[in-house]
mmCIF file of C-alpha atoms in Angstrom:
data_model
loop_
_atom_site.group_PDB
_atom_site.id
_atom_site.type_symbol
_atom_site.label_atom_id
_atom_site.label_comp_id
_atom_site.label_asym_id
_atom_site.label_seq_id
_atom_site.Cartn_x
_atom_site.Cartn_y
_atom_site.Cartn_z
ATOM 1 C CA MET R 1 33.187 -38.267 8.682
ATOM 2 C CA THR R 2 30.112 -36.191 8.639
ATOM 3 C CA THR R 3 27.822 -35.727 11.697
ATOM 4 C CA THR R 4 25.083 -33.378 12.603
ATOM 5 C CA THR R 5 25.641 -33.627 16.227
ATOM 6 C CA ARG R 6 26.681 -30.317 17.676
ATOM 7 C CA PHE R 7 29.981 -30.927 19.723
ATOM 8 C CA GLU R 8 29.484 -30.075 23.369
ATOM 9 C CA GLY R 9 32.768 -31.206 24.467
ATOM 10 C CA PHE R 10 33.812 -34.799 26.122
ATOM 11 C CA PRO R 11 32.030 -35.646 29.529
ATOM 12 C CA ASP R 12 33.504 -36.331 32.626
ATOM 13 C CA GLU R 13 32.172 -40.007 31.738
ATOM 14 C CA ALA R 14 34.460 -40.473 29.020
ATOM 15 C CA LEU R 15 37.772 -39.783 31.502
ATOM 16 C CA SER R 16 36.117 -41.874 33.949
ATOM 17 C CA PHE R 17 34.881 -44.828 30.908
ATOM 18 C CA TYR R 18 39.243 -44.990 30.431
ATOM 19 C CA ASP R 19 39.580 -44.930 34.278
ATOM 20 C CA GLY R 20 37.821 -47.984 34.337
ATOM 21 C CA LEU R 21 39.134 -49.776 31.203
ATOM 22 C CA GLU R 22 42.650 -48.879 32.666
ATOM 23 C CA ALA R 23 41.844 -51.038 35.567
ATOM 24 C CA ASP R 24 40.119 -53.994 33.988
ATOM 25 C CA ASN R 25 40.911 -54.190 30.359
ATOM 26 C CA SER R 26 38.670 -56.891 29.526
ATOM 27 C CA LYS R 27 35.577 -57.750 27.042
ATOM 28 C CA ALA R 28 33.284 -58.089 30.187
ATOM 29 C CA TYR R 29 34.301 -54.286 31.114
ATOM 30 C CA PHE R 30 33.636 -53.023 27.829
ATOM 31 C CA THR R 31 30.578 -54.607 26.929
ATOM 32 C CA ASP R 32 28.824 -53.757 30.173
ATOM 33 C CA HIS R 33 29.674 -50.039 29.666
ATOM 34 C CA ARG R 34 29.381 -50.006 25.635
ATOM 35 C CA ALA R 35 26.646 -47.639 26.067
ATOM 36 C CA VAL R 36 28.968 -44.618 27.745
ATOM 37 C CA TYR R 37 31.834 -45.560 25.486
ATOM 38 C CA ASP R 38 29.122 -44.547 22.544
ATOM 39 C CA ARG R 39 27.614 -41.775 24.349
ATOM 40 C CA ALA R 40 30.551 -39.967 26.431
ATOM 41 C CA VAL R 41 33.610 -41.012 23.718
ATOM 42 C CA ARG R 42 32.240 -41.922 20.178
ATOM 43 C CA GLY R 43 29.982 -40.043 19.857
ATOM 44 C CA PRO R 44 31.662 -36.537 21.307
ATOM 45 C CA MET R 45 34.904 -37.727 19.187
ATOM 46 C CA LEU R 46 32.475 -38.230 16.011
ATOM 47 C CA ALA R 47 31.360 -34.905 16.498
ATOM 48 C CA LEU R 48 34.508 -32.824 17.193
ATOM 49 C CA VAL R 49 35.697 -34.450 14.036
ATOM 50 C CA GLY R 50 32.830 -33.522 12.201
ATOM 51 C CA ALA R 51 33.017 -29.614 13.355
ATOM 52 C CA LEU R 52 36.606 -29.805 11.711
ATOM 53 C CA GLU R 53 36.044 -31.449 8.720
ATOM 54 C CA GLU R 54 35.315 -28.298 6.586
ATOM 55 C CA GLU R 55 38.779 -27.228 7.234
ATOM 56 C CA PHE R 56 40.766 -29.584 7.300
ATOM 57 C CA GLY R 57 39.396 -32.719 6.028
ATOM 58 C CA THR R 58 37.540 -35.952 7.086
ATOM 59 C CA ALA R 59 38.816 -38.247 9.646
ATOM 60 C CA LYS R 60 38.983 -41.412 10.072
ATOM 61 C CA LEU R 61 38.258 -42.995 13.900
ATOM 62 C CA PHE R 62 40.545 -45.670 15.329
ATOM 63 C CA ARG R 63 39.082 -48.787 16.395
ATOM 64 C CA PRO R 64 38.842 -49.267 19.980
ATOM 65 C CA ASN R 65 40.249 -53.076 19.617
ATOM 66 C CA ARG R 66 44.121 -53.743 20.077
ATOM 67 C CA ASP R 67 45.581 -55.772 17.028
ATOM 68 C CA VAL R 68 47.198 -57.972 19.473
ATOM 69 C CA ARG R 69 48.473 -60.619 17.139
ATOM 70 C CA PHE R 70 52.121 -59.838 17.315
ATOM 71 C CA SER R 71 52.333 -58.284 21.158
ATOM 72 C CA PRO R 72 52.932 -59.710 23.964
ATOM 73 C CA ASP R 73 50.181 -57.435 25.528
ATOM 74 C CA LYS R 74 47.094 -59.402 24.835
ATOM 75 C CA SER R 75 44.628 -56.711 26.364
ATOM 76 C CA PRO R 76 42.290 -56.133 24.179
ATOM 77 C CA TYR R 77 41.285 -52.428 24.046
ATOM 78 C CA LYS R 78 43.229 -49.500 23.824
ATOM 79 C CA ASN R 79 43.609 -46.986 26.389
ATOM 80 C CA HIS R 80 41.993 -44.265 24.386
ATOM 81 C CA GLN R 81 40.089 -43.191 21.443
ATOM 82 C CA GLY R 82 41.974 -41.404 18.587
ATOM 83 C CA ALA R 83 41.386 -40.147 15.171
ATOM 84 C CA VAL R 84 43.768 -38.896 12.243
ATOM 85 C CA ILE R 85 43.338 -36.863 9.226
ATOM 86 C CA GLY R 86 46.060 -37.748 6.462
ATOM 87 C CA MET R 87 46.522 -41.700 6.373
ATOM 88 C CA GLY R 88 49.782 -41.951 4.036
ATOM 89 C CA ASP R 89 48.907 -39.222 1.447
ATOM 90 C CA GLY R 90 52.369 -37.844 2.138
ATOM 91 C CA ASP R 91 50.965 -34.353 3.495
ATOM 92 C CA GLY R 92 51.770 -35.128 6.984
ATOM 93 C CA SER R 93 48.491 -36.105 9.243
ATOM 94 C CA LEU R 94 46.656 -34.318 12.620
ATOM 95 C CA TYR R 95 45.466 -36.396 15.295
ATOM 96 C CA VAL R 96 43.127 -36.161 18.029
ATOM 97 C CA ALA R 97 42.602 -38.542 21.014
ATOM 98 C CA ILE R 98 40.494 -38.535 24.196
ATOM 99 C CA SER R 99 42.152 -40.788 27.498
ATOM 100 C CA ALA R 100 41.661 -41.049 31.266
ATOM 101 C CA ASP R 101 44.808 -38.448 31.268
ATOM 102 C CA GLY R 102 42.379 -35.989 28.872
ATOM 103 C CA LEU R 103 42.660 -34.194 25.720
ATOM 104 C CA ALA R 104 45.654 -34.703 23.088
ATOM 105 C CA ALA R 105 45.961 -32.969 19.587
ATOM 106 C CA GLY R 106 49.329 -33.577 17.358
ATOM 107 C CA GLY R 107 50.344 -34.075 14.036
ATOM 108 C CA GLY R 108 53.125 -35.021 11.774
ATOM 109 C CA PHE R 109 54.979 -38.483 10.384
ATOM 110 C CA TYR R 110 54.464 -40.634 13.340
ATOM 111 C CA GLN R 111 56.477 -43.104 10.948
ATOM 112 C CA MET R 112 58.265 -42.851 7.751
ATOM 113 C CA SER R 113 58.980 -45.765 5.339
ATOM 114 C CA LYS R 114 62.579 -46.326 4.377
ATOM 115 C CA ASP R 115 62.234 -44.131 1.163
ATOM 116 C CA GLN R 116 60.872 -41.075 3.611
ATOM 117 C CA LEU R 117 63.802 -41.213 5.877
ATOM 118 C CA VAL R 118 66.639 -41.321 3.508
ATOM 119 C CA ARG R 119 64.530 -37.921 1.773
ATOM 120 C CA TYR R 120 63.935 -36.726 5.388
ATOM 121 C CA ARG R 121 67.783 -37.394 6.632
ATOM 122 C CA ALA R 122 69.191 -35.319 3.400
ATOM 123 C CA ALA R 123 66.815 -32.928 4.075
ATOM 124 C CA VAL R 124 67.555 -31.946 7.629
ATOM 125 C CA LEU R 125 71.403 -32.712 6.557
ATOM 126 C CA ASP R 126 70.886 -29.608 4.289
ATOM 127 C CA ASP R 127 71.446 -26.177 6.339
ATOM 128 C CA ALA R 128 68.426 -24.264 4.659
ATOM 129 C CA ALA R 129 65.846 -26.787 4.759
ATOM 130 C CA GLY R 130 67.385 -28.168 7.952
ATOM 131 C CA ASP R 131 67.292 -24.504 9.333
ATOM 132 C CA ARG R 132 63.611 -24.242 8.502
ATOM 133 C CA LEU R 133 62.808 -27.212 10.181
ATOM 134 C CA VAL R 134 63.943 -26.468 13.310
ATOM 135 C CA ALA R 135 62.713 -23.167 13.430
ATOM 136 C CA VAL R 136 59.148 -24.873 12.852
ATOM 137 C CA VAL R 137 60.203 -26.936 15.662
ATOM 138 C CA ASP R 138 61.227 -24.238 17.960
ATOM 139 C CA ALA R 139 57.599 -22.525 17.473
ATOM 140 C CA LEU R 140 56.049 -25.766 18.528
ATOM 141 C CA ARG R 141 57.860 -26.015 21.448
ATOM 142 C CA ALA R 142 56.835 -22.329 22.322
ATOM 143 C CA GLU R 143 53.131 -23.647 22.077
ATOM 144 C CA ASP R 144 53.562 -26.491 24.567
ATOM 145 C CA PHE R 145 53.594 -29.260 21.877
ATOM 146 C CA THR R 146 55.963 -31.713 22.344
ATOM 147 C CA LEU R 147 58.193 -33.575 19.661
ATOM 148 C CA VAL R 148 57.403 -37.172 19.145
ATOM 149 C CA GLY R 149 58.422 -40.070 17.337
ATOM 150 C CA GLU R 150 60.556 -43.202 17.391
ATOM 151 C CA THR R 151 64.110 -42.394 17.859
ATOM 152 C CA LEU R 152 67.642 -43.805 17.566
ATOM 153 C CA SER R 153 69.719 -44.532 20.442
ATOM 154 C CA ARG R 154 72.773 -43.015 18.507
ATOM 155 C CA ALA R 155 73.360 -40.959 15.608
ATOM 156 C CA PRO R 156 72.552 -42.988 12.306
ATOM 157 C CA ARG R 157 75.533 -44.195 10.548
ATOM 158 C CA GLY R 158 77.189 -41.684 8.296
ATOM 159 C CA VAL R 159 76.651 -38.753 10.611
ATOM 160 C CA ASP R 160 78.535 -36.644 12.692
ATOM 161 C CA PRO R 161 77.092 -37.149 16.221
ATOM 162 C CA ALA R 162 77.957 -33.310 16.836
ATOM 163 C CA HIS R 163 75.716 -32.151 14.031
ATOM 164 C CA PRO R 164 73.994 -29.156 15.220
ATOM 165 C CA ARG R 165 70.716 -30.891 14.287
ATOM 166 C CA ILE R 166 71.755 -34.437 15.465
ATOM 167 C CA GLU R 167 68.352 -34.595 17.954
ATOM 168 C CA LEU R 168 66.098 -34.247 14.602
ATOM 169 C CA LEU R 169 68.469 -36.675 12.903
ATOM 170 C CA ARG R 170 68.042 -39.103 14.932
ATOM 171 C CA HIS R 171 64.165 -39.095 14.398
ATOM 172 C CA LYS R 172 62.501 -42.085 12.519
ATOM 173 C CA GLY R 173 59.362 -40.825 12.949
ATOM 174 C CA ILE R 174 58.617 -36.623 14.078
ATOM 175 C CA ALA R 175 55.384 -35.025 15.208
ATOM 176 C CA GLY R 176 54.113 -32.651 17.211
ATOM 177 C CA MET R 177 52.044 -33.225 20.029
ATOM 178 C CA ARG R 178 50.144 -31.202 22.824
ATOM 179 C CA GLU R 179 48.743 -32.799 26.075
ATOM 180 C CA PHE R 180 46.183 -30.756 27.226
ATOM 181 C CA GLY R 181 45.142 -32.565 30.056
ATOM 182 C CA SER R 182 41.654 -32.094 31.674
ATOM 183 C CA PRO R 183 40.612 -29.089 32.466
ATOM 184 C CA ALA R 184 37.315 -27.515 33.234
ATOM 185 C CA TRP R 185 36.467 -26.407 29.316
ATOM 186 C CA LEU R 186 37.174 -30.014 28.121
ATOM 187 C CA SER R 187 33.361 -30.912 28.709
ATOM 188 C CA THR R 188 32.688 -27.620 26.724
ATOM 189 C CA PRO R 189 32.208 -26.651 23.181
ATOM 190 C CA LYS R 190 35.569 -24.958 23.644
ATOM 191 C CA ALA R 191 37.653 -28.106 23.319
ATOM 192 C CA LEU R 192 36.880 -28.051 19.760
ATOM 193 C CA ASP R 193 39.080 -24.147 19.289
ATOM 194 C CA ARG R 194 41.624 -25.963 21.303
ATOM 195 C CA VAL R 195 42.049 -28.771 18.873
ATOM 196 C CA ARG R 196 41.377 -26.213 15.569
ATOM 197 C CA THR R 197 44.006 -23.911 16.779
ATOM 198 C CA ALA R 198 46.379 -26.989 17.580
ATOM 199 C CA TRP R 199 45.911 -28.048 14.255
ATOM 200 C CA ARG R 200 46.388 -25.037 12.686
ATOM 201 C CA ALA R 201 49.699 -24.667 14.585
ATOM 202 C CA LEU R 202 50.768 -28.037 12.551
ATOM 203 C CA ALA R 203 50.553 -26.733 9.532
ATOM 204 C CA PRO R 204 54.099 -25.497 8.784
ATOM 205 C CA LEU R 205 55.452 -29.038 10.345
ATOM 206 C CA ASN R 206 53.464 -30.851 7.798
ATOM 207 C CA ALA R 207 54.190 -28.253 5.130
ATOM 208 C CA TRP R 208 57.824 -28.998 5.505
ATOM 209 C CA LEU R 209 57.031 -32.623 5.733
ATOM 210 C CA ALA R 210 55.150 -32.456 2.461
ATOM 211 C CA ALA R 211 57.801 -30.603 0.495
ATOM 212 C CA GLU R 212 60.602 -32.121 1.608
ATOM 213 C CA VAL R 213 59.842 -35.870 2.334
ATOM 214 C CA GLY R 214 56.455 -36.502 0.316
ATOM 215 C CA ALA R 215 54.484 -39.770 0.256
ATOM 216 C CA ALA R 216 56.398 -43.236 0.605
ATOM 217 C CA GLU R 217 57.098 -45.295 -2.333
ATOM 218 C CA ALA R 218 54.992 -47.747 -3.539
ATOM 219 C CA VAL R 219 55.962 -51.507 -1.952
ATOM 220 C CA GLU R 220 56.289 -54.157 -4.250
ATOM 221 C CA GLY R 221 52.766 -56.394 -3.927
ATOM 222 C CA ASP R 222 51.076 -53.940 -2.409
ATOM 223 C CA PRO R 223 48.772 -51.362 -4.332
ATOM 224 C CA ARG R 224 48.945 -48.865 -1.822
ATOM 225 C CA ALA R 225 51.410 -46.579 -0.716
ATOM 226 C CA GLY R 226 54.073 -47.928 1.717
ATOM 227 C CA ARG R 227 53.547 -47.823 5.696
ATOM 228 C CA ARG R 228 50.639 -45.395 6.476
ATOM 229 C CA PRO R 229 51.534 -42.796 9.228
ATOM 230 C CA VAL R 230 50.424 -44.381 12.831
ATOM 231 C CA SER R 231 49.483 -42.436 15.715
ATOM 232 C CA PRO R 232 51.491 -42.341 18.609
ATOM 233 C CA ARG R 233 49.320 -44.619 20.880
ATOM 234 C CA GLY R 234 49.086 -47.100 18.595
ATOM 235 C CA ALA R 235 48.113 -48.527 15.303
ATOM 236 C CA GLY R 236 45.275 -49.633 13.557
ATOM 237 C CA VAL R 237 42.272 -47.544 12.211
#
């Protein structure tokens, strides 16, 4: 996803667009403000991931439309614009999003297939691999990342609830997420450096996941690998 447009930051209009969408999540609002979305949201996001492509790879932008087929929430549009690198290749993912709350960057496995989860738990239970993950997570938290991903409400079956790594063992998906909010630099090229630094900080987590978990096994009847990693704010590229 290359672009010749230089990234200059996300203008205030991007946040205002999503403020309005949260108040009126309708096709009429989106249609009336489509030019703002293209100019202040989609355009800068394309420029951002284009500037990062040489180092991190090609990103895919998530669609603005929500998949409402199986959701009780029928609002037609997502309240953020996300982009992701690494969809189901086993090497982990990198994620960036803009919303009314500002900028966020993250990465990891937001969702794991059954076979990935088996390997993940086995690795966390192993003292050497498990301790390496603890060190990775501690380093991310020291850089203001939050650990995200679906978790069980209790210990997995057969696991001692008092296990020293029980927090990690309860995860069904694991990723680091850093919420930057909307500081003054958001509307400047400095936002590119913040995302780049965040993605570099996530390299040890994605390396651990690639080594210990890997890609999902193929699903019978589906030529693709199992479930793709999804964004923490809604799936569907």
